[in-house]
Short mmCIF file of C-alpha atoms and ligand atoms in Angstrom, two decimals:
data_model
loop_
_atom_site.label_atom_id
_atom_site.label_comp_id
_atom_site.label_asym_id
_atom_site.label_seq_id
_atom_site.Cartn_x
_atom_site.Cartn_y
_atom_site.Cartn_z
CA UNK A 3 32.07 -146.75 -52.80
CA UNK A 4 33.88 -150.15 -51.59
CA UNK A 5 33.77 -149.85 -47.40
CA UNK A 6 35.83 -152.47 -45.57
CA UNK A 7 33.97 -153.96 -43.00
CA UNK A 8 36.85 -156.63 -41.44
CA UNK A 9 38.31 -154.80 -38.72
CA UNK A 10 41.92 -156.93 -39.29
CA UNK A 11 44.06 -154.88 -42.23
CA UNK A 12 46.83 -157.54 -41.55
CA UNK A 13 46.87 -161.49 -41.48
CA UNK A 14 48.73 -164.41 -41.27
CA UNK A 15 50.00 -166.31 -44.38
CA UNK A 16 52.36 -168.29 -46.06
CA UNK A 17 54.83 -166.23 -48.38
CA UNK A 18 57.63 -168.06 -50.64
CA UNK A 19 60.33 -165.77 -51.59
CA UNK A 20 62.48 -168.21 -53.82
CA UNK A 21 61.34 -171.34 -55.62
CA UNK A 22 62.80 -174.90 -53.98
CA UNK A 23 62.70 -176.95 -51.46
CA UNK A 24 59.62 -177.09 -48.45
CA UNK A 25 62.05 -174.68 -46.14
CA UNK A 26 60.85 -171.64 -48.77
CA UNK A 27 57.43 -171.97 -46.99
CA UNK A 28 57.57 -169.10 -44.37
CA UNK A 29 54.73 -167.83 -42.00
CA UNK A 30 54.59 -164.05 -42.36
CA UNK A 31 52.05 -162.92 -39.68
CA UNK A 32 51.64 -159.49 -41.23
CA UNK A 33 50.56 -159.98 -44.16
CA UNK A 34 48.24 -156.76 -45.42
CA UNK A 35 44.65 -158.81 -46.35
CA UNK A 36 43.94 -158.48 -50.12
CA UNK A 37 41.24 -156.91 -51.17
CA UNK A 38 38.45 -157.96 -53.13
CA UNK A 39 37.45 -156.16 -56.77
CA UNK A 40 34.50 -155.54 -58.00
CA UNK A 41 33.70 -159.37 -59.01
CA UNK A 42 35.64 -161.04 -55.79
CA UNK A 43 34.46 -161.89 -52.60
CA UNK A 44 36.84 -161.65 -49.49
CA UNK A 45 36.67 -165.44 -47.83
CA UNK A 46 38.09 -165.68 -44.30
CA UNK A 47 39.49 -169.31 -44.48
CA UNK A 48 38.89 -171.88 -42.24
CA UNK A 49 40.88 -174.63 -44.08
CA UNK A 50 42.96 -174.82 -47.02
CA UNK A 51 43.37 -178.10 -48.93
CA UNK A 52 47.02 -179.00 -50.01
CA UNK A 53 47.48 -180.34 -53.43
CA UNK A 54 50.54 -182.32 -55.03
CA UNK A 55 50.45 -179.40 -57.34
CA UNK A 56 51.64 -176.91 -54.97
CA UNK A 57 54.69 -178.29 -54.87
CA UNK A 58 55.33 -178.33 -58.12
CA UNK A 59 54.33 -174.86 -58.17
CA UNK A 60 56.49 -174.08 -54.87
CA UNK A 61 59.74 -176.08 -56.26
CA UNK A 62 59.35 -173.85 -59.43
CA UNK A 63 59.17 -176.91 -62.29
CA UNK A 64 55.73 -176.57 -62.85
CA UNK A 65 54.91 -175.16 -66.49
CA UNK A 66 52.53 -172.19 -65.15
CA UNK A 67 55.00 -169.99 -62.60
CA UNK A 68 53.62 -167.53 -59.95
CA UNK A 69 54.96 -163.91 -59.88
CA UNK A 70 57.27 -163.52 -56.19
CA UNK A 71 56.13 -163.55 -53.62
CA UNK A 72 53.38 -165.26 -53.63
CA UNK A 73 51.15 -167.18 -51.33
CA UNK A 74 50.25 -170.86 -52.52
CA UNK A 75 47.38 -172.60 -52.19
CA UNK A 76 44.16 -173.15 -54.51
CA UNK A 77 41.40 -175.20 -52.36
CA UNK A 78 39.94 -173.47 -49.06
CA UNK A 79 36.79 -173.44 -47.57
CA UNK A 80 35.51 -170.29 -45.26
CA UNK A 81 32.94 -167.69 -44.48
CA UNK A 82 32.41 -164.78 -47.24
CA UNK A 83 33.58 -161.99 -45.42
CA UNK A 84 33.09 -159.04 -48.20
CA UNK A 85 31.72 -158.77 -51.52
CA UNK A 86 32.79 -156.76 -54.22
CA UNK A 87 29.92 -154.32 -55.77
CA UNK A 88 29.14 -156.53 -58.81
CA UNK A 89 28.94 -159.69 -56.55
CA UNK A 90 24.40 -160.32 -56.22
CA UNK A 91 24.74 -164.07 -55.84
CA UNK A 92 26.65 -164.17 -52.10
CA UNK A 93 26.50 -161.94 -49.24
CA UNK A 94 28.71 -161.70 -45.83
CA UNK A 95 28.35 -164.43 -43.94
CA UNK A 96 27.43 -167.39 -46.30
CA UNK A 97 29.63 -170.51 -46.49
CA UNK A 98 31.76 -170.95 -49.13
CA UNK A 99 34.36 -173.32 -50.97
CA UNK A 100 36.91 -172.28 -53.97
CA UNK A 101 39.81 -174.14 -55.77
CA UNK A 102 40.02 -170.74 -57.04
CA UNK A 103 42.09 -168.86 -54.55
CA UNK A 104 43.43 -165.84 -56.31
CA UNK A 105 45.33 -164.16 -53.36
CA UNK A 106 46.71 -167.46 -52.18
CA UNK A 107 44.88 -170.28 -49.82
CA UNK A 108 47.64 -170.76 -47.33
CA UNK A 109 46.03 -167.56 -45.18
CA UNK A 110 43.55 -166.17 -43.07
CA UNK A 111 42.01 -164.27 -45.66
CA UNK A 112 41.77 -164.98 -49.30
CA UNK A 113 39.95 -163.21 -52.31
CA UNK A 114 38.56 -165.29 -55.66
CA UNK A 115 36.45 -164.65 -57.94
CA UNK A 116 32.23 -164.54 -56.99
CA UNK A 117 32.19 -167.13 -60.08
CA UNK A 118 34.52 -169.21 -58.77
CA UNK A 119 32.99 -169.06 -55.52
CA UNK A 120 29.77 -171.88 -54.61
CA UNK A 121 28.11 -172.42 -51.10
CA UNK A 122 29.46 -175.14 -49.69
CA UNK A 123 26.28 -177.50 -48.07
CA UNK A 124 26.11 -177.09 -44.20
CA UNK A 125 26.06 -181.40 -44.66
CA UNK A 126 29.70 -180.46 -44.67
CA UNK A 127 32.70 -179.29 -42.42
CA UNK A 128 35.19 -176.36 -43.91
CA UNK A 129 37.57 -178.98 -43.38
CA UNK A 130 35.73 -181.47 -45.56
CA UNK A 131 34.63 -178.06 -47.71
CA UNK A 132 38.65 -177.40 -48.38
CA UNK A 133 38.33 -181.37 -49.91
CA UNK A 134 35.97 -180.76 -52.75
CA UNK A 135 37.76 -178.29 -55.02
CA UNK A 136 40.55 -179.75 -57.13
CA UNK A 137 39.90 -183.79 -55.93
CA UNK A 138 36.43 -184.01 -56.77
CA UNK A 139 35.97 -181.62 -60.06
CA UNK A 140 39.43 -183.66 -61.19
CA UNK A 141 37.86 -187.07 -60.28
CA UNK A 142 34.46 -186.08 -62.41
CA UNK A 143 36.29 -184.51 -65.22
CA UNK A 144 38.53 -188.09 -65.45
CA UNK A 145 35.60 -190.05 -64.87
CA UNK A 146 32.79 -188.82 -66.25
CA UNK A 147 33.60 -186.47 -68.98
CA UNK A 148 36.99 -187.79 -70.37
CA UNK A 149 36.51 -191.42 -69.32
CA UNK A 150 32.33 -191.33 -70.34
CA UNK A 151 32.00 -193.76 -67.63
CA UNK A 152 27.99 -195.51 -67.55
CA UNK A 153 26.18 -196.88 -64.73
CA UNK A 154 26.89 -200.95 -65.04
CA UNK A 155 30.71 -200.67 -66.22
CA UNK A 156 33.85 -201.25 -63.91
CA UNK A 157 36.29 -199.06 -63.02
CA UNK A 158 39.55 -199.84 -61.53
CA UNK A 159 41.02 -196.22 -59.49
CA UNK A 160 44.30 -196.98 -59.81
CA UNK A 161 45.03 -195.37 -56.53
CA UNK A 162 42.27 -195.46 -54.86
CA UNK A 163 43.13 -194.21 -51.40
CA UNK A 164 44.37 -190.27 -52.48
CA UNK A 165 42.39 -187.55 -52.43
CA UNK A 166 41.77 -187.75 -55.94
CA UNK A 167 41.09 -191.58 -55.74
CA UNK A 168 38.75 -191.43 -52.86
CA UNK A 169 36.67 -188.45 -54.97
CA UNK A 170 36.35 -191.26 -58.33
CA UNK A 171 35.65 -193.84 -56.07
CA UNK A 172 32.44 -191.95 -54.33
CA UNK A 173 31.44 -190.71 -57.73
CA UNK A 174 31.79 -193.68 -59.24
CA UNK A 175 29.93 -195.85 -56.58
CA UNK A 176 27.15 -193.26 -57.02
CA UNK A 177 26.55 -193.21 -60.07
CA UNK A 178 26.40 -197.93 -59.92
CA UNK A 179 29.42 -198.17 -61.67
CA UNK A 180 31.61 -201.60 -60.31
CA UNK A 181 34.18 -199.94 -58.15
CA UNK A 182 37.69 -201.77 -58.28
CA UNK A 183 40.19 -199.38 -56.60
CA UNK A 184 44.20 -200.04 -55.19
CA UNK A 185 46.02 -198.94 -52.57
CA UNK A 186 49.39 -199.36 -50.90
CA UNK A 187 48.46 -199.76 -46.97
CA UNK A 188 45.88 -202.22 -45.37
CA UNK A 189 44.35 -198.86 -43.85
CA UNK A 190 44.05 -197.41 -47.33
CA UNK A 191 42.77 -200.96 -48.44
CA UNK A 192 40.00 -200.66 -45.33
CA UNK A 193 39.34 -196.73 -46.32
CA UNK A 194 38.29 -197.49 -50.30
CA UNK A 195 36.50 -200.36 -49.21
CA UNK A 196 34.45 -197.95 -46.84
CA UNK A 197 33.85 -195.57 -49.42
CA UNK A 198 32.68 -197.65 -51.79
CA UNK A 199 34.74 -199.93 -53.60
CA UNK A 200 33.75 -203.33 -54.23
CA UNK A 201 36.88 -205.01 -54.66
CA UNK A 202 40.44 -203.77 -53.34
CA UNK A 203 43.92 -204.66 -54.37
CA UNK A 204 47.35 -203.34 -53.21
CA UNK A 205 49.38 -202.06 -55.42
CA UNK A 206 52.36 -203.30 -53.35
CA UNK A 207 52.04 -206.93 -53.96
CA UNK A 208 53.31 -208.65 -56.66
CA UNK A 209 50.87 -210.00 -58.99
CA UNK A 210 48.02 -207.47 -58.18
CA UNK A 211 47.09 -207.30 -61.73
CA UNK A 212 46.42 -211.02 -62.14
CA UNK A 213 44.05 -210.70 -59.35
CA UNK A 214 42.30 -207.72 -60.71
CA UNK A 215 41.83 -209.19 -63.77
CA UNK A 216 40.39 -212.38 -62.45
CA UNK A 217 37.96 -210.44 -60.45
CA UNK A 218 36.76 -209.12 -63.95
CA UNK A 219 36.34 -212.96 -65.38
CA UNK A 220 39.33 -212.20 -66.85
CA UNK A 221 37.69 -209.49 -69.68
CA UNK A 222 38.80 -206.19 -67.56
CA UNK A 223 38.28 -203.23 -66.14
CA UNK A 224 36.24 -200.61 -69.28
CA UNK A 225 37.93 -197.77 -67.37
CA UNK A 226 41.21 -197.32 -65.71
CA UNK A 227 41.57 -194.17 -63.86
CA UNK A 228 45.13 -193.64 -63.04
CA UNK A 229 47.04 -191.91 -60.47
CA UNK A 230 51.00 -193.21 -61.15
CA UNK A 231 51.02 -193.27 -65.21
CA UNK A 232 55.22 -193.25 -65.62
CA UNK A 233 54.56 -196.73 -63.30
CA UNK A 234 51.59 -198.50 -64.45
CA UNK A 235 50.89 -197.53 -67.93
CA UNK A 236 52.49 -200.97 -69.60
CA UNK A 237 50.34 -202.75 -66.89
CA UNK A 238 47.19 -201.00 -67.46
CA UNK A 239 47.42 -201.58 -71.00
CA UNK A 240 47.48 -205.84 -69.76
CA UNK A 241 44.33 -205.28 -67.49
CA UNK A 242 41.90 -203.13 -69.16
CA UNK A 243 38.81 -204.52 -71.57
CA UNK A 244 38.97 -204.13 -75.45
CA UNK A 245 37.79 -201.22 -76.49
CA UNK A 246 38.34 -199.17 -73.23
CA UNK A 247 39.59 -196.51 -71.47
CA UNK A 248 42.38 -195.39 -69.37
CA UNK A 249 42.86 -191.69 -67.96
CA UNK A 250 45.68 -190.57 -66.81
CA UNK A 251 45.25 -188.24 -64.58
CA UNK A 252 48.91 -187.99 -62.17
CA UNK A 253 52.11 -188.74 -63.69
CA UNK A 254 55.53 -188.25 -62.47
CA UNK A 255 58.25 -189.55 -65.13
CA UNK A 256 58.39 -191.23 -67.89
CA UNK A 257 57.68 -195.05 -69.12
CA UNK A 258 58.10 -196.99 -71.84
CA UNK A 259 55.41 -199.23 -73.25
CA UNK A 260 54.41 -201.61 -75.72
CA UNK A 261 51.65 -199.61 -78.18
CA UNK A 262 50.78 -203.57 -79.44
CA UNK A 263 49.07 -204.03 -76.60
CA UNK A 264 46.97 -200.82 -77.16
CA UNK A 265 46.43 -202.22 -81.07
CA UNK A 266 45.38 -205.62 -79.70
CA UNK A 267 43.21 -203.50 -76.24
CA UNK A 268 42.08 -201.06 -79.29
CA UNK A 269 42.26 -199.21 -76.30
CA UNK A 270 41.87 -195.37 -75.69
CA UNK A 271 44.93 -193.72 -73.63
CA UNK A 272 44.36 -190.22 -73.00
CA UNK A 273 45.62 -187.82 -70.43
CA UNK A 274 43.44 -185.61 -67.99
CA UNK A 275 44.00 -181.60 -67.30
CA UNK A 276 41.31 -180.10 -64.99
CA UNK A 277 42.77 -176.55 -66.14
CA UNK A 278 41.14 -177.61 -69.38
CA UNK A 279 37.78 -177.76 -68.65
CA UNK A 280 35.67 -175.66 -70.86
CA UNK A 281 33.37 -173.43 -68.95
CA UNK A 282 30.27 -175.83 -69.66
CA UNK A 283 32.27 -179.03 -68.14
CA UNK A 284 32.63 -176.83 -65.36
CA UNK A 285 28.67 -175.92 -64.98
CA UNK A 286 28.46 -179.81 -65.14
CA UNK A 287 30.43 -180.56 -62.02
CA UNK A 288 29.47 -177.68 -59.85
CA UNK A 289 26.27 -179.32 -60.34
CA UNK A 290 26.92 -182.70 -59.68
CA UNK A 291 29.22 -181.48 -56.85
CA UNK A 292 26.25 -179.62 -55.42
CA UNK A 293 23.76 -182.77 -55.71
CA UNK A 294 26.29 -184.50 -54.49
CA UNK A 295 26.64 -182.80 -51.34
CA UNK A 296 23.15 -182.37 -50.62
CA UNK A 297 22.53 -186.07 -50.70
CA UNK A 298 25.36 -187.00 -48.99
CA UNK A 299 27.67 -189.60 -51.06
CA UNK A 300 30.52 -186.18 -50.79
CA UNK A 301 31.95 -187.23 -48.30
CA UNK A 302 35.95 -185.76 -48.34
CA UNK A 303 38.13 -187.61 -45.53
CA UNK A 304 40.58 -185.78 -44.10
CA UNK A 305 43.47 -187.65 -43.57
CA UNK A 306 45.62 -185.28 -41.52
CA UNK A 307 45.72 -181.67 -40.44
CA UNK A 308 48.01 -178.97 -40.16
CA UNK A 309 48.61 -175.93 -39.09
CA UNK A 310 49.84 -172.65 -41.82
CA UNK A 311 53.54 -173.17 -39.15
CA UNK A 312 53.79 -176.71 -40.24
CA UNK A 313 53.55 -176.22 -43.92
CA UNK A 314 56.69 -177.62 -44.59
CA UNK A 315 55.60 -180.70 -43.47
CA UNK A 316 52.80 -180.89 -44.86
CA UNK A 317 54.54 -180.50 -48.41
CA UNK A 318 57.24 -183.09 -47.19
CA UNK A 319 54.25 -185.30 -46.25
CA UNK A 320 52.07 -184.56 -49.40
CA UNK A 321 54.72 -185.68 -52.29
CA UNK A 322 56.06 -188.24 -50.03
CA UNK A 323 53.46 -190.10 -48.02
CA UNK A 324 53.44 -194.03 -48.72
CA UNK A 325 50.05 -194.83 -47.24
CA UNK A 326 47.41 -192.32 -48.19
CA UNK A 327 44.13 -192.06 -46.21
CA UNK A 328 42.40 -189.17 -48.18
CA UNK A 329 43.22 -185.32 -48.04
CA UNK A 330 45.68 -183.34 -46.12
CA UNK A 331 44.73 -179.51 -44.82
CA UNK A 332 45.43 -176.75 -43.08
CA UNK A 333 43.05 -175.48 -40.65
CA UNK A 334 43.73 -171.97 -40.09
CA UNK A 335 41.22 -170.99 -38.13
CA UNK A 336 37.92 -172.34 -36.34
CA UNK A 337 36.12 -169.10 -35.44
N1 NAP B 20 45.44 -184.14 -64.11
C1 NAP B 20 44.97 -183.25 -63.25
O1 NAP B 20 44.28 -182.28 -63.60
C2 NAP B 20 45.26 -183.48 -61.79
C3 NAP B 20 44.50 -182.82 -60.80
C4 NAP B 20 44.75 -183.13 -59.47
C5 NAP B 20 45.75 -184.05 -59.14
N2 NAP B 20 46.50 -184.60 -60.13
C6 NAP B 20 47.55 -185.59 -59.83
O2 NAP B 20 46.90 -186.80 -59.48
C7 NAP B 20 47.71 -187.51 -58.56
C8 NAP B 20 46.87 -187.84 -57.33
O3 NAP B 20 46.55 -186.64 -56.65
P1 NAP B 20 46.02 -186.71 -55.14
O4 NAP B 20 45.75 -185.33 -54.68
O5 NAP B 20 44.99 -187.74 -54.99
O6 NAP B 20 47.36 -187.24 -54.41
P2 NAP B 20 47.50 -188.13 -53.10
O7 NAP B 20 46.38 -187.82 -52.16
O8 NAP B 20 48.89 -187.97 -52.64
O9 NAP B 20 47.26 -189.64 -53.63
C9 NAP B 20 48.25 -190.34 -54.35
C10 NAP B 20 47.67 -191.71 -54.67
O10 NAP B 20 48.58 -192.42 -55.50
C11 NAP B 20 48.66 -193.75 -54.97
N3 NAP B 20 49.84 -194.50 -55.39
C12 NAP B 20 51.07 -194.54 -54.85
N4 NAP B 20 51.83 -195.45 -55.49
C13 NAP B 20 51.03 -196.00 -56.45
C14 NAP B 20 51.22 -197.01 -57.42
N5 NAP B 20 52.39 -197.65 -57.58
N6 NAP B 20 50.18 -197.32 -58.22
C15 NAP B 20 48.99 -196.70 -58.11
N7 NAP B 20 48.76 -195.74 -57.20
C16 NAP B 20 49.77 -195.39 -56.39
C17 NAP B 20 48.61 -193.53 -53.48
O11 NAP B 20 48.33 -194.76 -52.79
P3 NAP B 20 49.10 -195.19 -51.44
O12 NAP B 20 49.64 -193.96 -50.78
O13 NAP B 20 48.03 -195.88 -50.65
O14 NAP B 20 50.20 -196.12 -51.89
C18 NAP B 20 47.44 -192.56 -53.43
O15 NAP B 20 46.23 -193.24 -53.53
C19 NAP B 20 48.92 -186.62 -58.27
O16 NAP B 20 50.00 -187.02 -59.08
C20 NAP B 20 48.45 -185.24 -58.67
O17 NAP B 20 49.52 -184.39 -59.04
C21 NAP B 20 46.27 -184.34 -61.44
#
């Protein structure tokens, strides 16, 4: 028989009612806690990442629509605080990070599948724990699976100073590729550098590309990992090397382009979905996630955090920043 064992049968959480704008974000503070089947655990969250794709998902445009109401939120980081019957492989107590949140991250409690579910290294904060999920297994999907990327290469992260970016460009630093990354602010510029990049452009001036390519004798970058397709794809297509690669991985329009360069590049385009991982993709990146953590070069930075009353903000912020310094949370609690 399943026995709860929290003593709290209510919680506080976001709830949105209505698709639209960041005002549908409401803090309901009883909230009955979910409850975990036979293959969930029950995670009491101590931060929840926010991801671009939220609000998408909030605004209602996004392909894949929730059921209302619903609680958003896919990234958090927490203490298991029940398992279902089937669960062997975590117990109460352990520390724990998901981009799996099946309940909804933005709140106290959330459930998600044991399989989903991985012990998050005590090298690392919850807060830097609710930074792994959807950056880093997005960054090492574009990188290393899609893009193939091998030690000795370069790679230009065409926005470098995201949570996203910052994920390639740790990966990629790891793993000796040549690190080229952009951002738009001299702290971003000072915040890729940090974390690995060996040369940094910003992707405000005018003529950035010239200079990017002149830092690559002029030949290119192999890989482009991009974060702004609808803007740069024409001028990624000018920078990278014959015979390479770009992977998109954010877009957010439409652009048009000029496929001769691509015939003169023979250049690869291709587009990025982490929802299309196959299951052993996945096994790949927990792994490297988990080696990565252990030996230190997983290092999320949190640029700013909020609390579950400012979410609002924090989706104004997250779609609309100029000036990214790494991931924005929620911490919702620090007991
Ligand atoms: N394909 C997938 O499966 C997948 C998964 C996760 C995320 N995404 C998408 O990937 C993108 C990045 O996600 P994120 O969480 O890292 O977002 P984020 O933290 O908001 O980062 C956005 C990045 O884009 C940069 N940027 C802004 N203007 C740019 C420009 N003109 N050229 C190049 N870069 C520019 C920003 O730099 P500055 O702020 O310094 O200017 C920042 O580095 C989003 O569009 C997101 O929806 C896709």
């Amino acid at each position: 028989m399943f026995v709860r064992s929290v003593v709290n049968t209510v919680m506080r959480a976001i709830r949105v009612k209505e698709f639209g704008s960041p005002e549908v974000l409401r803090l309901e503070t009883n909230v009955p806690l979910p409850k975990p089947s036979n293959d969930q655990v029950l995670i009491k969250v101590h931060a929840a990442g926010i991801n671009p794709v939220d609000t998408y998902i909030r605004s209602g445009t996004y392909a894949a629509k929730p059921t209302l109401p619903y609680t958003p939120g896919k990234d958090i980081a927490g203490v298991v605080e029940e398992v279902g019957s089937n669960v062997r492989h975590l117990k109460k107590g352990d520390r724990v990070y998901t981009m799996s949140a099946t309940s909804g991250g933005y709140a106290e409690y959330s459930t998600a599948a044991s399989s989903d579910t991985k012990l998050l290294h005590s090298n690392l904060t919850y807060e830097q724990g609710a930074g792994i999920g959807v950056p880093y297994y997005t960054a090492y999907r574009a990188l290393m699976i899609v893009g193939g990327a091998k030690p000795g290469e370069t790679v230009l992260i065409h926005g470098a100073s995201g949570a996203v970016g910052l994920a390639c460009v740790q990966i990629a630093h790891s793993r000796g590729l040549r690190v080229l990354g952009t951002a738009g602010s001299q702290a971003g510029l000072d915040l890729i550098t940090k974390n690995g990049c060996d040369a940094v452009f910003c992707h405000r001036d005018e003529g950035y590309a010239t200079k990017i390519l002149e830092a690559t004798n002029n030949t290119g970058p192999n890989i482009i990992i991009e974060m702004l397709a609808n803007v740069n794809l024409e001028r990624d297509l000018t920078m990278i090397a014959k015979k390479g690669r770009i992977v998109v991985v954010g877009n957010r329009g439409s652009v048009e382009i000029t496929p001769r360069l691509a015939m003169q590049k023979e250049c690869i385009v291709t587009g990025m979905l982490l929802f299309n991982a196959s299951q052993g993709e996945m096994d790949e990146i927990d792994a490297a996630v988990a080696a990565g953590m252990r030996d230190g070069w997983i290092k999320p930075h949190i640029g700013k955090v909020y609390t579950l009353e400012q979410a609002p903000n924090a989706h104004e912020d997250v779609i609309n920043n100029k000036g990214a310094q790494g991931r924005l949370i929620f911490r919702v609690s620090s007991e």
